[in-house]
Coordinates of C-alpha atoms in Angstrom, one line a residue:
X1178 CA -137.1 -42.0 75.7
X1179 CA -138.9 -38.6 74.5
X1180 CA -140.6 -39.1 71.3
X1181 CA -139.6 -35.3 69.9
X1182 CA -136.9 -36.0 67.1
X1183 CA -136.2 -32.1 68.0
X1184 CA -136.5 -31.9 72.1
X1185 CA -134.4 -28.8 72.5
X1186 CA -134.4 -25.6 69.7
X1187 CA -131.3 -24.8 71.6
X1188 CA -129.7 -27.8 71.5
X1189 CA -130.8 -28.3 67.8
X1190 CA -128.9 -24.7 67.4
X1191 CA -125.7 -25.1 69.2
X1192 CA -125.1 -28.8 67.5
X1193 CA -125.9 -27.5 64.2
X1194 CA -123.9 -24.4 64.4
X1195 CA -120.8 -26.5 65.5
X1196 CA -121.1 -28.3 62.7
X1197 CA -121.8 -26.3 60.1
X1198 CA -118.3 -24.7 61.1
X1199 CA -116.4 -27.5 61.1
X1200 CA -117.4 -28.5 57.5
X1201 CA -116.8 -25.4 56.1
X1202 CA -113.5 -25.8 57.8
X1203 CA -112.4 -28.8 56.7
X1204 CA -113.5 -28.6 53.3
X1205 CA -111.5 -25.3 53.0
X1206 CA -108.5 -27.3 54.0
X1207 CA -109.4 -30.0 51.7
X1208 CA -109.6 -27.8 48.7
X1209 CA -106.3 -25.5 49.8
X1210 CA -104.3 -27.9 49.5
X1211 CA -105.6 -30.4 46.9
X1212 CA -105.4 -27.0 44.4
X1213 CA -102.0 -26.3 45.6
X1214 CA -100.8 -29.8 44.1
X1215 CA -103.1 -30.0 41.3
X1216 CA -101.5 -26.4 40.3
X1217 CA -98.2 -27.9 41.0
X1218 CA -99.0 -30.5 38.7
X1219 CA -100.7 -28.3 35.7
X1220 CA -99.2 -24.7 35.8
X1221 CA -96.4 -25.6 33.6
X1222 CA -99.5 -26.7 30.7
X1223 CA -101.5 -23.8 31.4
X1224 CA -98.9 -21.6 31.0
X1225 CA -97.6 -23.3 27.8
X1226 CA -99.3 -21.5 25.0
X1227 CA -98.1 -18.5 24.1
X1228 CA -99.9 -15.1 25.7
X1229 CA -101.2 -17.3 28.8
X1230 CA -100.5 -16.2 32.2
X1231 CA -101.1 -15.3 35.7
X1232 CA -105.2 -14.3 34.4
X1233 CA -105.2 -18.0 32.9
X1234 CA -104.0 -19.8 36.2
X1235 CA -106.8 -18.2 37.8
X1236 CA -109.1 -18.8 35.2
X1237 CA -108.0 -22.8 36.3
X1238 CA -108.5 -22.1 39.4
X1239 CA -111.9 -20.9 39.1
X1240 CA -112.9 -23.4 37.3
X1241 CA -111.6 -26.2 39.2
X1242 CA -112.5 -25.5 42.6
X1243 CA -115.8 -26.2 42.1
X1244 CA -114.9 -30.2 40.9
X1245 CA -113.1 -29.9 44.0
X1246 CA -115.6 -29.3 46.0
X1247 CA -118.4 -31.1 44.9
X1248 CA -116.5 -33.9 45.2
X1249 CA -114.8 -33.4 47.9
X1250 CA -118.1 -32.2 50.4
X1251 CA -119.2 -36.0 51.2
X1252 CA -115.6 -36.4 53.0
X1253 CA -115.4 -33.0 54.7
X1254 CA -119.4 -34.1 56.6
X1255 CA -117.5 -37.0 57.4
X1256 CA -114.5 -35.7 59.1
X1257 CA -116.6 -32.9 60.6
X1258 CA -118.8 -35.7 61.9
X1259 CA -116.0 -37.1 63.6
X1260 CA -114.2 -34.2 64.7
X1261 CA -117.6 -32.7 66.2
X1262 CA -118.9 -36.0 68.1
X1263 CA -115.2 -36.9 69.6
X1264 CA -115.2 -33.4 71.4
X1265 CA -118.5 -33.5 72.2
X1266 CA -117.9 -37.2 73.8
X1267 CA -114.4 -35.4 75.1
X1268 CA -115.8 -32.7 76.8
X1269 CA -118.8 -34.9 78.9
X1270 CA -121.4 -33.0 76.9
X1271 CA -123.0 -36.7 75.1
X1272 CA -123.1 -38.1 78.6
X1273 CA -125.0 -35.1 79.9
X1274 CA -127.5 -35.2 77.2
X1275 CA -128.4 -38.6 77.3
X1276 CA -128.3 -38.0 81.3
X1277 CA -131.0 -35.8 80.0
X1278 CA -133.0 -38.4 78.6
X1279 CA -132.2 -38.3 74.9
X1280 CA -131.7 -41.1 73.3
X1281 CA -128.6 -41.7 70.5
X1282 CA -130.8 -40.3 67.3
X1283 CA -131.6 -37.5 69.0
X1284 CA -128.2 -36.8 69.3
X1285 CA -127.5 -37.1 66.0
X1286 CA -131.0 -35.1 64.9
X1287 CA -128.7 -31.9 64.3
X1288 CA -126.4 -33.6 62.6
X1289 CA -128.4 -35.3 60.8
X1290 CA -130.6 -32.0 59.4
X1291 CA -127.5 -30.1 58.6
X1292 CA -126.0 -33.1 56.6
X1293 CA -130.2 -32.9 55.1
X1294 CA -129.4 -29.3 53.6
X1295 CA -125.5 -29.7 52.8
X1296 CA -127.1 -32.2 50.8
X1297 CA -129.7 -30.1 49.1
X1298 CA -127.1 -27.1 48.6
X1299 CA -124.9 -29.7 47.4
X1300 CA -127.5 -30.6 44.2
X1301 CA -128.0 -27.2 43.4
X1302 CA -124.5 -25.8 43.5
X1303 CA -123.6 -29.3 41.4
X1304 CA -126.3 -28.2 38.9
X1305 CA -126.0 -24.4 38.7
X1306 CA -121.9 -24.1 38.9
X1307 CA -120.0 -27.3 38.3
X1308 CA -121.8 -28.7 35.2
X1309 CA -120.9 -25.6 33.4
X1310 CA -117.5 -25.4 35.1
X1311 CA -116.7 -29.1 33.8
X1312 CA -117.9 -28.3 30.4
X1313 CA -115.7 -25.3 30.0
X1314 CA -112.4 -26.7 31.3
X1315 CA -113.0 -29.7 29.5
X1316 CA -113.3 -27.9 26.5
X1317 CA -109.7 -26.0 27.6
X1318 CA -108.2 -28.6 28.5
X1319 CA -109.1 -30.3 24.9
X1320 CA -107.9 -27.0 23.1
X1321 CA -104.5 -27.2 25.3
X1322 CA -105.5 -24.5 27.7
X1323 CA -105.4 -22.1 23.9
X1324 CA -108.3 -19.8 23.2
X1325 CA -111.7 -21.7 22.8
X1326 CA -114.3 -20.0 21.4
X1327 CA -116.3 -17.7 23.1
X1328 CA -120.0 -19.5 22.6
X1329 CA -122.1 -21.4 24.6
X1330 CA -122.0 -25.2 25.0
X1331 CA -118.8 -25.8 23.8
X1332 CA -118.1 -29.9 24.1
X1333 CA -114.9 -31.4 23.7
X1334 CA -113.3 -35.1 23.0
X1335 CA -116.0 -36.3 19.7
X1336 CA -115.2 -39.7 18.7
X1337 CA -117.8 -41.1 15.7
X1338 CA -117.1 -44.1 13.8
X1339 CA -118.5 -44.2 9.8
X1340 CA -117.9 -48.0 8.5
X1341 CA -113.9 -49.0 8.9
X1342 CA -113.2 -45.0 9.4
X1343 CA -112.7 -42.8 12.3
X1344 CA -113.7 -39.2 12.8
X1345 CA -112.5 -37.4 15.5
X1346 CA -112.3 -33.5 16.8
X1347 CA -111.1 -32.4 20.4
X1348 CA -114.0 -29.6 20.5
X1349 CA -117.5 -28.8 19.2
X1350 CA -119.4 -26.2 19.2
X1351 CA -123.0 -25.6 17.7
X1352 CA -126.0 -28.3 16.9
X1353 CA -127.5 -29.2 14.0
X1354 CA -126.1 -28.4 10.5
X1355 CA -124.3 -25.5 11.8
X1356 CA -122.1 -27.6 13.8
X1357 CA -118.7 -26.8 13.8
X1358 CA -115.7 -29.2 14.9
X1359 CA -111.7 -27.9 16.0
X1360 CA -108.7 -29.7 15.7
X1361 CA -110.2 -32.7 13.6
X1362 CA -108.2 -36.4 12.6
X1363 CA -110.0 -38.5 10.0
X1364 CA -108.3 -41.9 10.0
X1365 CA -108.9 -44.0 6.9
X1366 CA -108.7 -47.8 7.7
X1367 CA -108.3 -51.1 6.0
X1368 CA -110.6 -54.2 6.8
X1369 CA -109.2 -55.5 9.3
X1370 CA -108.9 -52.6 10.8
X1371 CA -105.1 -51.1 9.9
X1372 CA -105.0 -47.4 9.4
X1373 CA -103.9 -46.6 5.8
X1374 CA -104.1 -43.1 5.7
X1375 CA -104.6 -40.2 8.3
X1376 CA -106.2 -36.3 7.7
X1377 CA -105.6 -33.5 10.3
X1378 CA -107.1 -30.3 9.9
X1379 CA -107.8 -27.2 11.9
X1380 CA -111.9 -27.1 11.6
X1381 CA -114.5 -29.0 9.5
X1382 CA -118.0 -28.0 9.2
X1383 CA -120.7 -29.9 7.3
X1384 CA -121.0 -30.0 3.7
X1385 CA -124.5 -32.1 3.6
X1386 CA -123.1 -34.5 3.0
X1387 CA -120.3 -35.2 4.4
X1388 CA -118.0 -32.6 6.4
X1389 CA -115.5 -30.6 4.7
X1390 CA -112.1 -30.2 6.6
X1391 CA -110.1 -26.9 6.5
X1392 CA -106.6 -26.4 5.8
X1393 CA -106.4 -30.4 6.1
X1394 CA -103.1 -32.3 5.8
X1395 CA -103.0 -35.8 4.5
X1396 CA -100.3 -38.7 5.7
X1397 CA -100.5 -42.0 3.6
X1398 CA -99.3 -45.1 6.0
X1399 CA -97.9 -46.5 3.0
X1400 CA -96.0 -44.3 1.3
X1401 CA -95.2 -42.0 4.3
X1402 CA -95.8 -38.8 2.9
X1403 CA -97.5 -35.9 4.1
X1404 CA -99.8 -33.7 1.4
X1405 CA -102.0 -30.1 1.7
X1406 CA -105.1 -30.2 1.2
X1407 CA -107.2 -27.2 -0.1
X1408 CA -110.4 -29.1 0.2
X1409 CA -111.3 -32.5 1.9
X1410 CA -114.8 -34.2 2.2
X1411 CA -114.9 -36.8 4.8
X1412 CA -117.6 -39.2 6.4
X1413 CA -120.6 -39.1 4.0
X1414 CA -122.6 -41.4 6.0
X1415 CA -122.1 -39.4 8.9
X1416 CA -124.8 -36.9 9.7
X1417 CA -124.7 -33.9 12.2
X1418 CA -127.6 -35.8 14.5
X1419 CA -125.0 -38.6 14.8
X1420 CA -122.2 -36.2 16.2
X1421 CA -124.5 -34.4 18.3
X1422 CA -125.8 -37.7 20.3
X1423 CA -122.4 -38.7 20.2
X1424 CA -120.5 -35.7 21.6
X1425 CA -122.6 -35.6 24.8
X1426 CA -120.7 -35.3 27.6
X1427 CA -122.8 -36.3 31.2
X1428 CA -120.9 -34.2 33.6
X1429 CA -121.6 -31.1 31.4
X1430 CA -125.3 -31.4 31.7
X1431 CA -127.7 -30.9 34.7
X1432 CA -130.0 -33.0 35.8
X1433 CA -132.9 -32.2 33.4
X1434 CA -130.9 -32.1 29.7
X1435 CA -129.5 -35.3 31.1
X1436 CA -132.9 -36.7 31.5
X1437 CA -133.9 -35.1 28.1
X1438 CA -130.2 -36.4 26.6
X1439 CA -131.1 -40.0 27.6
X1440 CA -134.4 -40.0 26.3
X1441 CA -133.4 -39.0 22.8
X1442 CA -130.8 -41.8 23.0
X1443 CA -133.2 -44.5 24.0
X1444 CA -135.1 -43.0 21.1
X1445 CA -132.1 -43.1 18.8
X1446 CA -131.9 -47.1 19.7
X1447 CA -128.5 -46.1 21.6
X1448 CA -127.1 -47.7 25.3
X1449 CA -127.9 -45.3 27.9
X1450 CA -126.5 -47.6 31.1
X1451 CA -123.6 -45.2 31.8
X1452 CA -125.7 -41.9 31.2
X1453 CA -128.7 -43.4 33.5
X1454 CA -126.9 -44.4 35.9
X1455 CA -124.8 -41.1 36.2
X1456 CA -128.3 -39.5 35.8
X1457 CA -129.6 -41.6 39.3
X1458 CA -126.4 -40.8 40.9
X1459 CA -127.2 -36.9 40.5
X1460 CA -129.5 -37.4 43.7
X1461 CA -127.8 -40.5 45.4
X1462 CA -124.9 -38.5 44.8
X1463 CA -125.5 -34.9 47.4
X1464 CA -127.7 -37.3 49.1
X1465 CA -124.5 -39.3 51.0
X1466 CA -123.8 -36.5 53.1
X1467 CA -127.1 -37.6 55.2
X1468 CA -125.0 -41.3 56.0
X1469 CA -122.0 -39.4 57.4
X1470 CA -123.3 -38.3 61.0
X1471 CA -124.8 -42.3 61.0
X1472 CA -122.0 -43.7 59.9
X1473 CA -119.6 -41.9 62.0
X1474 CA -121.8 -41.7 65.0
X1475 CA -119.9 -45.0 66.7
X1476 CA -117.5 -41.7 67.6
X1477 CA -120.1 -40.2 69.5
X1478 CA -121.0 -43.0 72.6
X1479 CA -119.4 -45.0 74.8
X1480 CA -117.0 -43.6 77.8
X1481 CA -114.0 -41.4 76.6
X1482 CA -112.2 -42.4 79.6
X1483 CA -112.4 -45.8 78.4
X1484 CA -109.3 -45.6 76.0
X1485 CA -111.4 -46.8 73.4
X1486 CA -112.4 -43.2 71.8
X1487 CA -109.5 -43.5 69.4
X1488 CA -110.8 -46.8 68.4
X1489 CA -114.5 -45.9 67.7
X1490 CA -113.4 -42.8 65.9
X1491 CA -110.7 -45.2 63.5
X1492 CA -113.9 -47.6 63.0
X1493 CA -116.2 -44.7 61.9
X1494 CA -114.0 -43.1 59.1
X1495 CA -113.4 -46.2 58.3
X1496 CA -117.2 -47.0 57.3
X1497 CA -117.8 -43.7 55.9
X1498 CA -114.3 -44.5 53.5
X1499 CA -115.8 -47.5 53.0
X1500 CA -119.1 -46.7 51.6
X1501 CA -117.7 -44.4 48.8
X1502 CA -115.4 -47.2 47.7
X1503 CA -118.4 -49.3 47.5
X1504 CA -120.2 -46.4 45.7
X1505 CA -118.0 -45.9 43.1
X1506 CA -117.2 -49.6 42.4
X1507 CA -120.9 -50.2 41.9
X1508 CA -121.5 -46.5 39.7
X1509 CA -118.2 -48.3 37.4
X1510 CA -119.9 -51.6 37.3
X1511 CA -123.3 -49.8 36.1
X1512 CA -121.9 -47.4 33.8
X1513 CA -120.5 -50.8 31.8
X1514 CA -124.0 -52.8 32.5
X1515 CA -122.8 -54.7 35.1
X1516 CA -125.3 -53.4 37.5
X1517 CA -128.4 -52.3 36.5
X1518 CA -128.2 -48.3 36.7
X1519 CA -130.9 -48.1 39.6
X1520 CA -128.9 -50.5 41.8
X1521 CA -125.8 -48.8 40.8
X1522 CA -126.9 -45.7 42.2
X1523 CA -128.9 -46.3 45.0
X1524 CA -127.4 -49.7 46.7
X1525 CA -124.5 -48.4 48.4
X1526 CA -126.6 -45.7 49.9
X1527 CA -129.2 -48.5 51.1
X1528 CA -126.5 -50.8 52.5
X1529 CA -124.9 -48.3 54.4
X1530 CA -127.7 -46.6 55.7
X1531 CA -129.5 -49.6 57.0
X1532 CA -125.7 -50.5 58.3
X1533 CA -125.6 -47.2 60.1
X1534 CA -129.1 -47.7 61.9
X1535 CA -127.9 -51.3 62.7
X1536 CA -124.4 -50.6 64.7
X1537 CA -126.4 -47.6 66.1
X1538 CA -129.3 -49.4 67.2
X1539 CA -128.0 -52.3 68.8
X1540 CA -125.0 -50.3 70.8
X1541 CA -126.5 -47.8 71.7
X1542 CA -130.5 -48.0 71.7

């Protein structure tokens, strides 16, 4: 067996090329259609407010093609794997290369150095494009695909609690005193816990203190009746530091304000599992494209006269679907405190490498 991880620049070249292509082509495929039904599913909302048309659906688009594929990329490496190592074990060409005196992870080298930089292009489009692209249809999606306001780190979905009470606004824009909240409710409750009297209003800025809600509208439980409001001051206790740490949203942020986000929490005496966990999974994340050519590499060895192609192909997607069941079960059970955030993160990609190198080793080194 030749010690070179690399024995052949061509070699390294033609593998690498072929699958380069084939990711890009199935993730393409991916992406077609899963935006054809997701549009099938949300043009009738988007084009629900009044003014909003055929600009707005590809506003949607743009924005959601990104989620799509970041999240998407790990599967299209692991079809491509397949697809690329069942015509390579088709056409003869694995036989002649271990003929050749290569042994099975020199094989997979290519594979494995083009899954290496999907997986670093992967982190940086994840941190340059789809944090931002999450933020702002998050924030569209809270406003009912309406106009939003044309500023910078515009967070959606606030929930803050002040006693018994309930203060809640489906965007946010600003920090600091100059905070300003859209679409507010303010839900007054008894004791045990029995909403007596609910406030909806169109903005509410802070009054220090407190936060003063605009053109408000006030519905007693009770009496069932509705009142306008010139003039409401909510949530004394609350302060704008409060709705700040709690409006953070951890698919919005990139790796670094995340980092910075969950110190200031941990300062602030707050639970950081969920955020530290996502925060880990940021690199375990990009990183599972590297398992795929393992994982699926069963596809690539043994006879394909043998009948049994079809078989070791089934068995490969079938560990590669495997580990990202087992990755998200484990990021869920972290982000609750299940699982401590490190092990959340980084245990599924452990297990199945060293399950990868195992199956490899023994069937085929």
């Amino acid at each position: 067996m030749q010690l070179d991880f690399f024995p052949s620049r061509t070699l390294t070249l033609y593998l690498g090329k072929m699958f380069v292509v084939r990711i890009a082509a199935v993730l393409v495929m991916l992406v077609v259609v899963l935006m054809a039904l997701d549009l099938l599913g949300n043009t009738g909302k988007i084009l629900a407010p009044e003014g909003n048309g055929q600009a707005e659906i590809w506003k949607y688009v743009s924005l959601r093609v990104p989620q799509l594929v970041a999240r998407f990329l790990p599967y299209s490496v692991l079809l491509a794997t397949l697809i690329t190592l069942v015509t390579l074990n088709q056409n003869s060409e694995v036989v002649a290369m271990k003929a050749a005196g290569l042994s099975a992870h020199q094989v997979l080298s290519p594979l494995l150095l083009t899954a290496a930089l999907v997986a670093v292009i992967s982190f940086g489009f994840n941190e340059r494009v789809v944090t931002r692209a999450n933020a702002t249809l998050k924030a569209w999606d809270a406003a009912e695909y309406g106009p939003i306001p044309e500023v910078s780190g515009v967070r959606s979905n606030v929930y803050v609690t002040d006693g018994e009470h309930i203060l809640t606004a489906q965007t946010l824009t600003g920090s600091g005193e100059a905070i300003e909240l859209g679409n507010v409710t303010w839900y007054t409750r008894a004791p045990g816990g029995i909403i007596t009297e609910q406030v909806r209003a169109t903005s509410a800025t802070f009054a220090g203190p407190g936060w003063e809600l605009y053109e408000a509208v006030r519905f007693d439980v009770g009496r069932a009746q509705a009142e306008e409001l010139d003039r409401l001051i909510v949530g004394e206790s609350l302060t704008p530091d409060q709705i700040d740490l709690q409006s953070v949203d951890p698919d919005a942020q990139s790796f670094w304000e995340l980092g910075e986000t969950i110190d200031a929490f941990e300062a602030a005496g707050r639970r950081t599992s969920e955020m530290r966990a996502k925060w880990w999974h940021r690199i375990s994340g990009p990183l599972s494209a590297l398992l795929m050519p393992l994982l699926g590499s069963i596809a690539a060895f043994g006879l394909a006269r043998s009948g049994q192609l079809f078989v070791r192909a089934v068995i490969g997607m079938a560990l590669g679907f495997a580990y990202f069941v087992v990755d998200n079960a484990a990021l869920a059970m972290g982000s609750f405190g299940g699982y401590p955030p490190f092990l959340a993160a980084w245990a599924p990609f452990l297990l199945f490498f060293l399950l990868g190198e195992t199956v490899l080793i023994r069937t085929e080194e």
